[in-house]
Every structure is written in C-alpha cells, then in structure tokens.
mmCIF file of C-alpha atoms and ligand atoms in Angstrom:
data_model
loop_
_atom_site.group_PDB
_atom_site.id
_atom_site.type_symbol
_atom_site.label_atom_id
_atom_site.label_comp_id
_atom_site.label_asym_id
_atom_site.label_seq_id
_atom_site.Cartn_x
_atom_site.Cartn_y
_atom_site.Cartn_z
ATOM 1 C CA MET A 1 -10.502 -9.443 7.352
ATOM 2 C CA SER A 2 -7.465 -10.525 5.406
ATOM 3 C CA LYS A 3 -4.128 -8.820 6.008
ATOM 4 C CA VAL A 4 -2.975 -9.865 2.540
ATOM 5 C CA ILE A 5 -3.708 -7.040 0.094
ATOM 6 C CA ILE A 6 -3.809 -8.147 -3.558
ATOM 7 C CA ALA A 7 -2.341 -5.535 -5.943
ATOM 8 C CA LEU A 8 -4.771 -5.302 -8.884
ATOM 9 C CA ASP A 9 -2.176 -4.103 -11.389
ATOM 10 C CA PHE A 10 -4.451 -4.468 -14.402
ATOM 11 C CA ALA A 11 -5.045 -2.109 -17.314
ATOM 12 C CA ASN A 12 -8.844 -2.241 -17.429
ATOM 13 C CA LYS A 13 -12.069 -3.339 -15.795
ATOM 14 C CA GLN A 14 -12.423 -6.500 -17.877
ATOM 15 C CA GLU A 15 -9.121 -7.859 -16.563
ATOM 16 C CA VAL A 16 -10.223 -7.030 -13.016
ATOM 17 C CA THR A 17 -13.552 -8.802 -13.517
ATOM 18 C CA ASP A 18 -11.839 -11.898 -14.926
ATOM 19 C CA PHE A 19 -9.399 -12.030 -12.023
ATOM 20 C CA LEU A 20 -12.010 -11.474 -9.306
ATOM 21 C CA SER A 21 -14.176 -14.264 -10.735
ATOM 22 C CA ASN A 22 -11.658 -16.628 -9.055
ATOM 23 C CA PHE A 23 -12.852 -15.382 -5.662
ATOM 24 C CA GLU A 24 -16.632 -15.553 -5.655
ATOM 25 C CA ASN A 25 -18.135 -15.522 -2.149
ATOM 26 C CA GLU A 26 -14.863 -14.331 -0.636
ATOM 27 C CA GLN A 27 -14.217 -10.845 0.706
ATOM 28 C CA LEU A 28 -10.781 -9.635 -0.406
ATOM 29 C CA PHE A 29 -8.646 -6.609 0.412
ATOM 30 C CA VAL A 30 -7.325 -5.253 -2.911
ATOM 31 C CA LYS A 31 -5.039 -2.414 -3.942
ATOM 32 C CA VAL A 32 -6.046 -0.151 -6.824
ATOM 33 C CA GLY A 33 -3.124 1.922 -8.059
ATOM 34 C CA MET A 34 -2.539 4.733 -10.510
ATOM 35 C CA GLU A 35 -2.561 2.597 -13.647
ATOM 36 C CA LEU A 36 -6.061 1.234 -13.154
ATOM 37 C CA TYR A 37 -7.521 4.355 -11.509
ATOM 38 C CA TYR A 38 -6.325 6.705 -14.245
ATOM 39 C CA GLN A 39 -7.770 4.402 -16.918
ATOM 40 C CA GLU A 40 -11.121 3.581 -15.358
ATOM 41 C CA GLY A 41 -11.706 6.438 -12.914
ATOM 42 C CA PRO A 42 -13.791 6.407 -9.705
ATOM 43 C CA GLU A 43 -16.217 3.931 -11.265
ATOM 44 C CA ILE A 44 -13.719 1.094 -10.804
ATOM 45 C CA VAL A 45 -13.684 1.774 -7.045
ATOM 46 C CA ARG A 46 -17.495 1.742 -6.886
ATOM 47 C CA TYR A 47 -17.557 -1.464 -8.913
ATOM 48 C CA ILE A 48 -15.099 -3.337 -6.666
ATOM 49 C CA LYS A 49 -16.793 -2.043 -3.506
ATOM 50 C CA GLY A 50 -20.095 -3.227 -4.989
ATOM 51 C CA LEU A 51 -18.663 -6.751 -5.132
ATOM 52 C CA GLY A 52 -18.042 -6.503 -1.379
ATOM 53 C CA HIS A 53 -14.240 -6.163 -1.348
ATOM 54 C CA LYS A 54 -12.140 -3.706 0.665
ATOM 55 C CA ILE A 55 -9.959 -1.220 -1.204
ATOM 56 C CA PHE A 56 -6.568 0.365 -0.592
ATOM 57 C CA LEU A 57 -6.506 3.208 -3.143
ATOM 58 C CA ASP A 58 -2.804 3.799 -3.762
ATOM 59 C CA LEU A 59 -2.668 7.277 -5.354
ATOM 60 C CA LYS A 60 0.110 8.809 -3.196
ATOM 61 C CA LEU A 61 -1.269 12.348 -2.991
ATOM 62 C CA HIS A 62 1.236 15.217 -2.663
ATOM 63 C CA ASP A 63 0.030 18.823 -3.130
ATOM 64 C CA ILE A 64 -0.820 21.908 -1.075
ATOM 65 C CA PRO A 65 -2.856 21.098 2.059
ATOM 66 C CA ASN A 66 -6.111 22.643 0.804
ATOM 67 C CA THR A 67 -6.068 20.663 -2.441
ATOM 68 C CA VAL A 68 -5.208 17.401 -0.705
ATOM 69 C CA GLU A 69 -7.976 17.951 1.873
ATOM 70 C CA SER A 70 -10.596 18.451 -0.873
ATOM 71 C CA ALA A 71 -9.350 15.471 -2.864
ATOM 72 C CA MET A 72 -9.525 13.276 0.249
ATOM 73 C CA ARG A 73 -13.092 14.391 0.913
ATOM 74 C CA GLY A 74 -13.942 13.007 -2.537
ATOM 75 C CA LEU A 75 -12.134 9.715 -1.916
ATOM 76 C CA ALA A 76 -13.996 9.306 1.395
ATOM 77 C CA LYS A 77 -17.289 9.543 -0.520
ATOM 78 C CA LEU A 78 -16.122 6.701 -2.781
ATOM 79 C CA GLY A 79 -15.909 4.487 0.293
ATOM 80 C CA VAL A 80 -12.220 3.569 0.106
ATOM 81 C CA ASP A 81 -10.934 1.684 3.165
ATOM 82 C CA MET A 82 -7.299 2.800 2.987
ATOM 83 C CA THR A 83 -5.434 5.442 0.979
ATOM 84 C CA ASN A 84 -2.134 7.308 1.097
ATOM 85 C CA VAL A 85 -0.089 10.495 0.732
ATOM 86 C CA HIS A 86 3.619 11.299 0.464
ATOM 87 C CA ALA A 87 5.066 12.205 3.867
ATOM 88 C CA ALA A 88 7.341 14.646 1.988
ATOM 89 C CA GLY A 89 4.255 16.872 1.617
ATOM 90 C CA GLY A 90 4.736 17.770 5.287
ATOM 91 C CA ILE A 91 2.852 17.460 8.569
ATOM 92 C CA GLU A 92 0.397 20.229 7.698
ATOM 93 C CA MET A 93 -0.504 18.496 4.433
ATOM 94 C CA MET A 94 -0.926 15.142 6.180
ATOM 95 C CA GLU A 95 -3.191 16.726 8.832
ATOM 96 C CA ALA A 96 -5.291 18.276 6.065
ATOM 97 C CA ALA A 97 -5.488 14.905 4.294
ATOM 98 C CA LYS A 98 -6.715 13.269 7.493
ATOM 99 C CA ARG A 99 -9.349 15.989 8.013
ATOM 100 C CA GLY A 100 -10.596 15.532 4.468
ATOM 101 C CA LEU A 101 -10.726 11.746 4.673
ATOM 102 C CA GLY A 102 -12.418 11.642 8.083
ATOM 103 C CA ASP A 103 -12.182 8.933 10.711
ATOM 104 C CA GLY A 104 -13.340 5.775 8.929
ATOM 105 C CA PRO A 105 -10.686 4.935 6.317
ATOM 106 C CA GLN A 106 -7.051 4.373 7.232
ATOM 107 C CA LEU A 107 -4.573 6.932 5.969
ATOM 108 C CA ILE A 108 -0.961 5.925 5.548
ATOM 109 C CA ALA A 109 2.144 7.714 4.255
ATOM 110 C CA VAL A 110 4.848 6.863 1.759
ATOM 111 C CA THR A 111 8.215 7.689 3.380
ATOM 112 C CA GLN A 112 11.086 7.281 0.923
ATOM 113 C CA LEU A 113 10.039 5.270 -2.123
ATOM 114 C CA THR A 114 11.814 1.923 -2.041
ATOM 115 C CA SER A 115 13.043 2.706 -5.560
ATOM 116 C CA THR A 116 15.114 5.579 -4.105
ATOM 117 C CA SER A 117 18.689 4.715 -3.151
ATOM 118 C CA GLU A 118 20.537 6.477 -0.356
ATOM 119 C CA GLU A 119 22.805 8.079 -2.953
ATOM 120 C CA GLN A 120 19.845 9.412 -4.970
ATOM 121 C CA MET A 121 18.275 10.791 -1.792
ATOM 122 C CA HIS A 122 21.498 12.672 -0.941
ATOM 123 C CA HIS A 123 21.961 13.921 -4.488
ATOM 124 C CA ASP A 124 18.391 14.665 -5.654
ATOM 125 C CA GLN A 125 16.675 15.657 -2.414
ATOM 126 C CA LEU A 126 19.747 17.116 -0.642
ATOM 127 C CA ILE A 127 18.817 15.155 2.486
ATOM 128 C CA PRO A 128 22.125 14.608 4.321
ATOM 129 C CA VAL A 129 21.094 11.895 6.821
ATOM 130 C CA SER A 130 21.002 8.132 6.145
ATOM 131 C CA LEU A 131 18.077 6.607 4.264
ATOM 132 C CA ASN A 132 16.951 4.784 7.421
ATOM 133 C CA GLU A 133 16.971 8.007 9.444
ATOM 134 C CA SER A 134 14.912 9.723 6.773
ATOM 135 C CA VAL A 135 12.396 6.849 6.656
ATOM 136 C CA VAL A 136 11.999 6.821 10.453
ATOM 137 C CA HIS A 137 11.701 10.614 10.577
ATOM 138 C CA TYR A 138 8.956 10.621 7.938
ATOM 139 C CA ALA A 139 7.135 7.831 9.800
ATOM 140 C CA GLN A 140 7.264 9.887 13.001
ATOM 141 C CA CYS A 141 5.941 12.952 11.127
ATOM 142 C CA ALA A 142 3.051 10.829 9.795
ATOM 143 C CA GLN A 143 2.288 9.650 13.320
ATOM 144 C CA LYS A 144 2.390 13.220 14.624
ATOM 145 C CA ALA A 145 -0.086 14.236 11.923
ATOM 146 C CA GLY A 146 -2.514 11.546 13.121
ATOM 147 C CA LEU A 147 -2.005 9.037 10.314
ATOM 148 C CA GLU A 148 -2.426 5.333 11.000
ATOM 149 C CA GLY A 149 0.814 4.097 9.457
ATOM 150 C CA VAL A 150 3.191 3.924 6.501
ATOM 151 C CA VAL A 151 3.916 1.978 3.343
ATOM 152 C CA CYS A 152 7.435 0.587 3.579
ATOM 153 C CA SER A 153 9.774 -2.254 2.738
ATOM 154 C CA PRO A 154 9.302 -5.341 4.947
ATOM 155 C CA LEU A 155 12.970 -4.837 5.863
ATOM 156 C CA GLU A 156 12.036 -1.491 7.478
ATOM 157 C CA SER A 157 8.965 -2.588 9.474
ATOM 158 C CA ARG A 158 10.752 -3.500 12.692
ATOM 159 C CA MET A 159 12.819 -0.313 12.753
ATOM 160 C CA ILE A 160 9.682 1.813 12.171
ATOM 161 C CA LYS A 161 7.669 0.011 14.840
ATOM 162 C CA ASP A 162 10.542 0.457 17.316
ATOM 163 C CA ALA A 163 10.295 4.220 16.709
ATOM 164 C CA THR A 164 6.495 4.590 16.576
ATOM 165 C CA GLY A 165 5.027 1.737 18.624
ATOM 166 C CA ASP A 166 3.208 -1.435 17.627
ATOM 167 C CA ASP A 167 -0.160 0.226 16.907
ATOM 168 C CA PHE A 168 1.307 2.180 14.005
ATOM 169 C CA ILE A 169 0.706 -0.007 10.957
ATOM 170 C CA THR A 170 3.203 -0.979 8.271
ATOM 171 C CA VAL A 171 1.951 -1.999 4.830
ATOM 172 C CA THR A 172 4.666 -3.764 2.875
ATOM 173 C CA PRO A 173 5.062 -4.728 -0.792
ATOM 174 C CA GLY A 174 8.202 -6.594 -1.887
ATOM 175 C CA VAL A 175 6.901 -9.936 -0.623
ATOM 176 C CA ARG A 176 7.473 -13.238 -2.420
ATOM 177 C CA PRO A 177 6.559 -16.790 -1.414
ATOM 178 C CA SER A 178 9.685 -18.960 -1.403
ATOM 179 C CA THR A 179 8.329 -20.865 -4.419
ATOM 180 C CA SER A 180 7.792 -17.792 -6.584
ATOM 181 C CA ASP A 181 9.950 -15.696 -8.930
ATOM 182 C CA ALA A 182 11.145 -12.362 -7.457
ATOM 183 C CA GLY A 183 10.731 -10.650 -10.856
ATOM 184 C CA ASP A 184 11.907 -7.018 -10.686
ATOM 185 C CA GLN A 185 11.695 -6.882 -6.875
ATOM 186 C CA LYS A 186 15.247 -6.726 -5.516
ATOM 187 C CA ARG A 187 15.084 -7.199 -1.775
ATOM 188 C CA VAL A 188 12.212 -9.458 -0.856
ATOM 189 C CA MET A 189 10.912 -11.331 2.167
ATOM 190 C CA THR A 190 8.552 -14.297 2.328
ATOM 191 C CA PRO A 191 5.134 -13.695 3.938
ATOM 192 C CA SER A 192 6.178 -15.421 7.170
ATOM 193 C CA GLN A 193 9.454 -13.456 7.354
ATOM 194 C CA ALA A 194 7.501 -10.217 6.778
ATOM 195 C CA PHE A 195 5.123 -11.177 9.578
ATOM 196 C CA LYS A 196 8.001 -11.856 11.958
ATOM 197 C CA ASN A 197 9.619 -8.561 11.003
ATOM 198 C CA GLY A 198 6.489 -6.613 11.981
ATOM 199 C CA SER A 199 4.485 -6.107 8.757
ATOM 200 C CA SER A 200 0.848 -5.370 9.628
ATOM 201 C CA TYR A 201 -0.318 -5.959 6.047
ATOM 202 C CA ILE A 202 1.490 -7.319 2.997
ATOM 203 C CA VAL A 203 0.806 -6.208 -0.590
ATOM 204 C CA VAL A 204 1.210 -9.018 -3.129
ATOM 205 C CA GLY A 205 0.625 -8.682 -6.861
ATOM 206 C CA ARG A 206 2.083 -10.979 -9.495
ATOM 207 C CA PRO A 207 2.572 -14.096 -7.334
ATOM 208 C CA ILE A 208 -1.261 -14.135 -7.115
ATOM 209 C CA THR A 209 -2.466 -12.283 -10.232
ATOM 210 C CA ARG A 210 -0.234 -14.275 -12.594
ATOM 211 C CA ALA A 211 -0.537 -17.641 -10.853
ATOM 212 C CA ALA A 212 -2.024 -20.559 -12.790
ATOM 213 C CA ASN A 213 -4.415 -20.913 -9.855
ATOM 214 C CA PRO A 214 -4.822 -17.486 -8.173
ATOM 215 C CA LYS A 215 -7.116 -18.768 -5.419
ATOM 216 C CA LEU A 216 -4.628 -21.459 -4.408
ATOM 217 C CA ALA A 217 -1.701 -18.983 -4.503
ATOM 218 C CA TYR A 218 -3.676 -16.530 -2.338
ATOM 219 C CA ASP A 219 -4.661 -19.186 0.205
ATOM 220 C CA GLU A 220 -1.045 -20.335 0.554
ATOM 221 C CA ILE A 221 0.193 -16.772 1.095
ATOM 222 C CA GLU A 222 -2.565 -16.130 3.664
ATOM 223 C CA GLU A 223 -1.550 -19.299 5.492
ATOM 224 C CA ASP A 224 2.140 -18.287 5.449
ATOM 225 C CA PHE A 225 1.492 -14.734 6.740
ATOM 226 C CA LYS A 226 1.183 -15.888 10.324
HETATM 227 O O1 C5P B 1 3.610 -7.811 -8.337
HETATM 228 P P1 C5P B 1 4.206 -7.311 -7.052
HETATM 229 O O2 C5P B 1 3.899 -8.228 -5.872
HETATM 230 O O3 C5P B 1 5.661 -6.965 -7.165
HETATM 231 O O4 C5P B 1 3.385 -5.968 -6.785
HETATM 232 C C1 C5P B 1 3.679 -5.127 -5.712
HETATM 233 C C2 C5P B 1 2.793 -3.929 -5.752
HETATM 234 O O5 C5P B 1 3.242 -3.012 -4.770
HETATM 235 C C3 C5P B 1 2.786 -3.157 -7.075
HETATM 236 O O6 C5P B 1 1.504 -2.558 -7.195
HETATM 237 C C4 C5P B 1 3.852 -2.108 -6.855
HETATM 238 O O7 C5P B 1 3.641 -0.959 -7.628
HETATM 239 C C5 C5P B 1 3.660 -1.797 -5.377
HETATM 240 N N1 C5P B 1 4.825 -1.244 -4.710
HETATM 241 C C6 C5P B 1 6.044 -1.907 -4.644
HETATM 242 N N2 C5P B 1 7.087 -1.340 -3.986
HETATM 243 C C7 C5P B 1 6.943 -0.156 -3.405
HETATM 244 C C8 C5P B 1 5.739 0.517 -3.436
HETATM 245 C C9 C5P B 1 4.687 -0.071 -4.118
HETATM 246 O O8 C5P B 1 6.184 -2.989 -5.177
HETATM 247 N N3 C5P B 1 7.936 0.341 -2.726
#
C-alpha cells in the first residue's frame, strides 16, 4: 500500500470522480478533509471506499471524551482507514477516541497546527515552553493514550521519532517535489528529504491534483519517497 496520501481538496463529488478517473485499476490512499466532507457528507467516504481506495478522514475531532467516542464509533462504521483528533483535547479524550474507533483504523493526533507560530502559541494558548517542546509533549501524550502517531511537519518527524520510537508514525503534509511550485506552503521538503527525515507517510495535494498529468506526477512522487 502506498505511503503517499493524496489530499482530495475538492469542493464536490464530481471533481473527485473526474480526478480519480486518472487512476483506474490502482488502489490509492487519499485524504478527505473538512471541505469535502462537510459538503458531501458520509456518502463521499462510502463512494471512495467503494472504488477500492483507502481513506484518511482528516476531521481533527476535539470535544468532550464521550462525544468524541460516539463520533468515532460512527466513523469506524464508515470504514475509514485513518482519522485524527487534536492532542489538545487531552489524554482522556484521545483514549475515548481510540475506544470508539476500535482496533482496525489508525488514529493519529494533531499536535500544534503548523500554521501556529511559537509567538502565537505563547500569546494565545499561554503555553510557556518552546514550540518543539510542546509538539513533542503532545506526541508523547498521544502515544500514552494508545494512538498510532501524529500529523506533523516533515521538519519535526525526526525529533518526534527520537522521543517516541520508530513504530510511532508521522504523517506529513508540506511536501513538494523539487520541480513543483511551493504555493502557500512555507517550509517544505521534497519526498526523498521527508523520507530521510523519518516521515512514515506524506500528504500531497496540489502537486498531484493540479498537475497536467496527475498519474505521472503521482508516480514520480512515489518513486522519490524512498
Ligand atoms: O496542496 P498541498 O500539498 O499543500 O496540500 C496539503 C494538504 O495537507 C492540504 O489538505 C492541507 O490542508 C493539509 N495540511 C497542511 N499542513 C498542515 C496540516 C494539513 O498542508 N499542517
């Protein structure tokens, strides 16, 4: 199974169908995020699963433990392969999420969003330690709660694996092939750099979804992530 997760940042099912038609007879690992899920609902997950692809449902749950547990029970019934919560919800919430989701799908945590600067973290969250310390602490909390890994920047993978061990997975967006435009991503790594820095999976959107030839772009990224 591919370790390159394609971010399906599309507004509706038709756009998804058009894109996936480039990959007939190939099993992909795709990420469905809030935009698509809140437009199309659970049906979009059933549809993509029906085509035989694996799904990372990126909804970043964060609520009281009981609510998160029930929500996860529902997502498990949809057959998602990977989903996530905010580590800021706490260890008890993450344990409840894991109970609700059950043993099959992988559950990972968001630590500090990569859009959060150290200054914002100090000011808005009143967390006095460094951003790296906060990220590592949240990763360790996720591990304690029985989660399989975290979403993080490829620049943080090595540091997290040093603190949690190699079996704890890191799923990293912010990846750009050397030939492609960084767009709004500020600090990026190429697929091969991300691999060397310890990324277990990479999440890639526009370099594939907006490529003139998406299949070719995907194959090149797969080849480079080694
Ligand atoms: O198009 P691009 O490759 O930048 O898409 C990356 C995907 O990963 C998008 O779905 C984006 O929302 C998501 N993401 C990210 N950075 C984070 C967390 C998620 O780019 N820190």
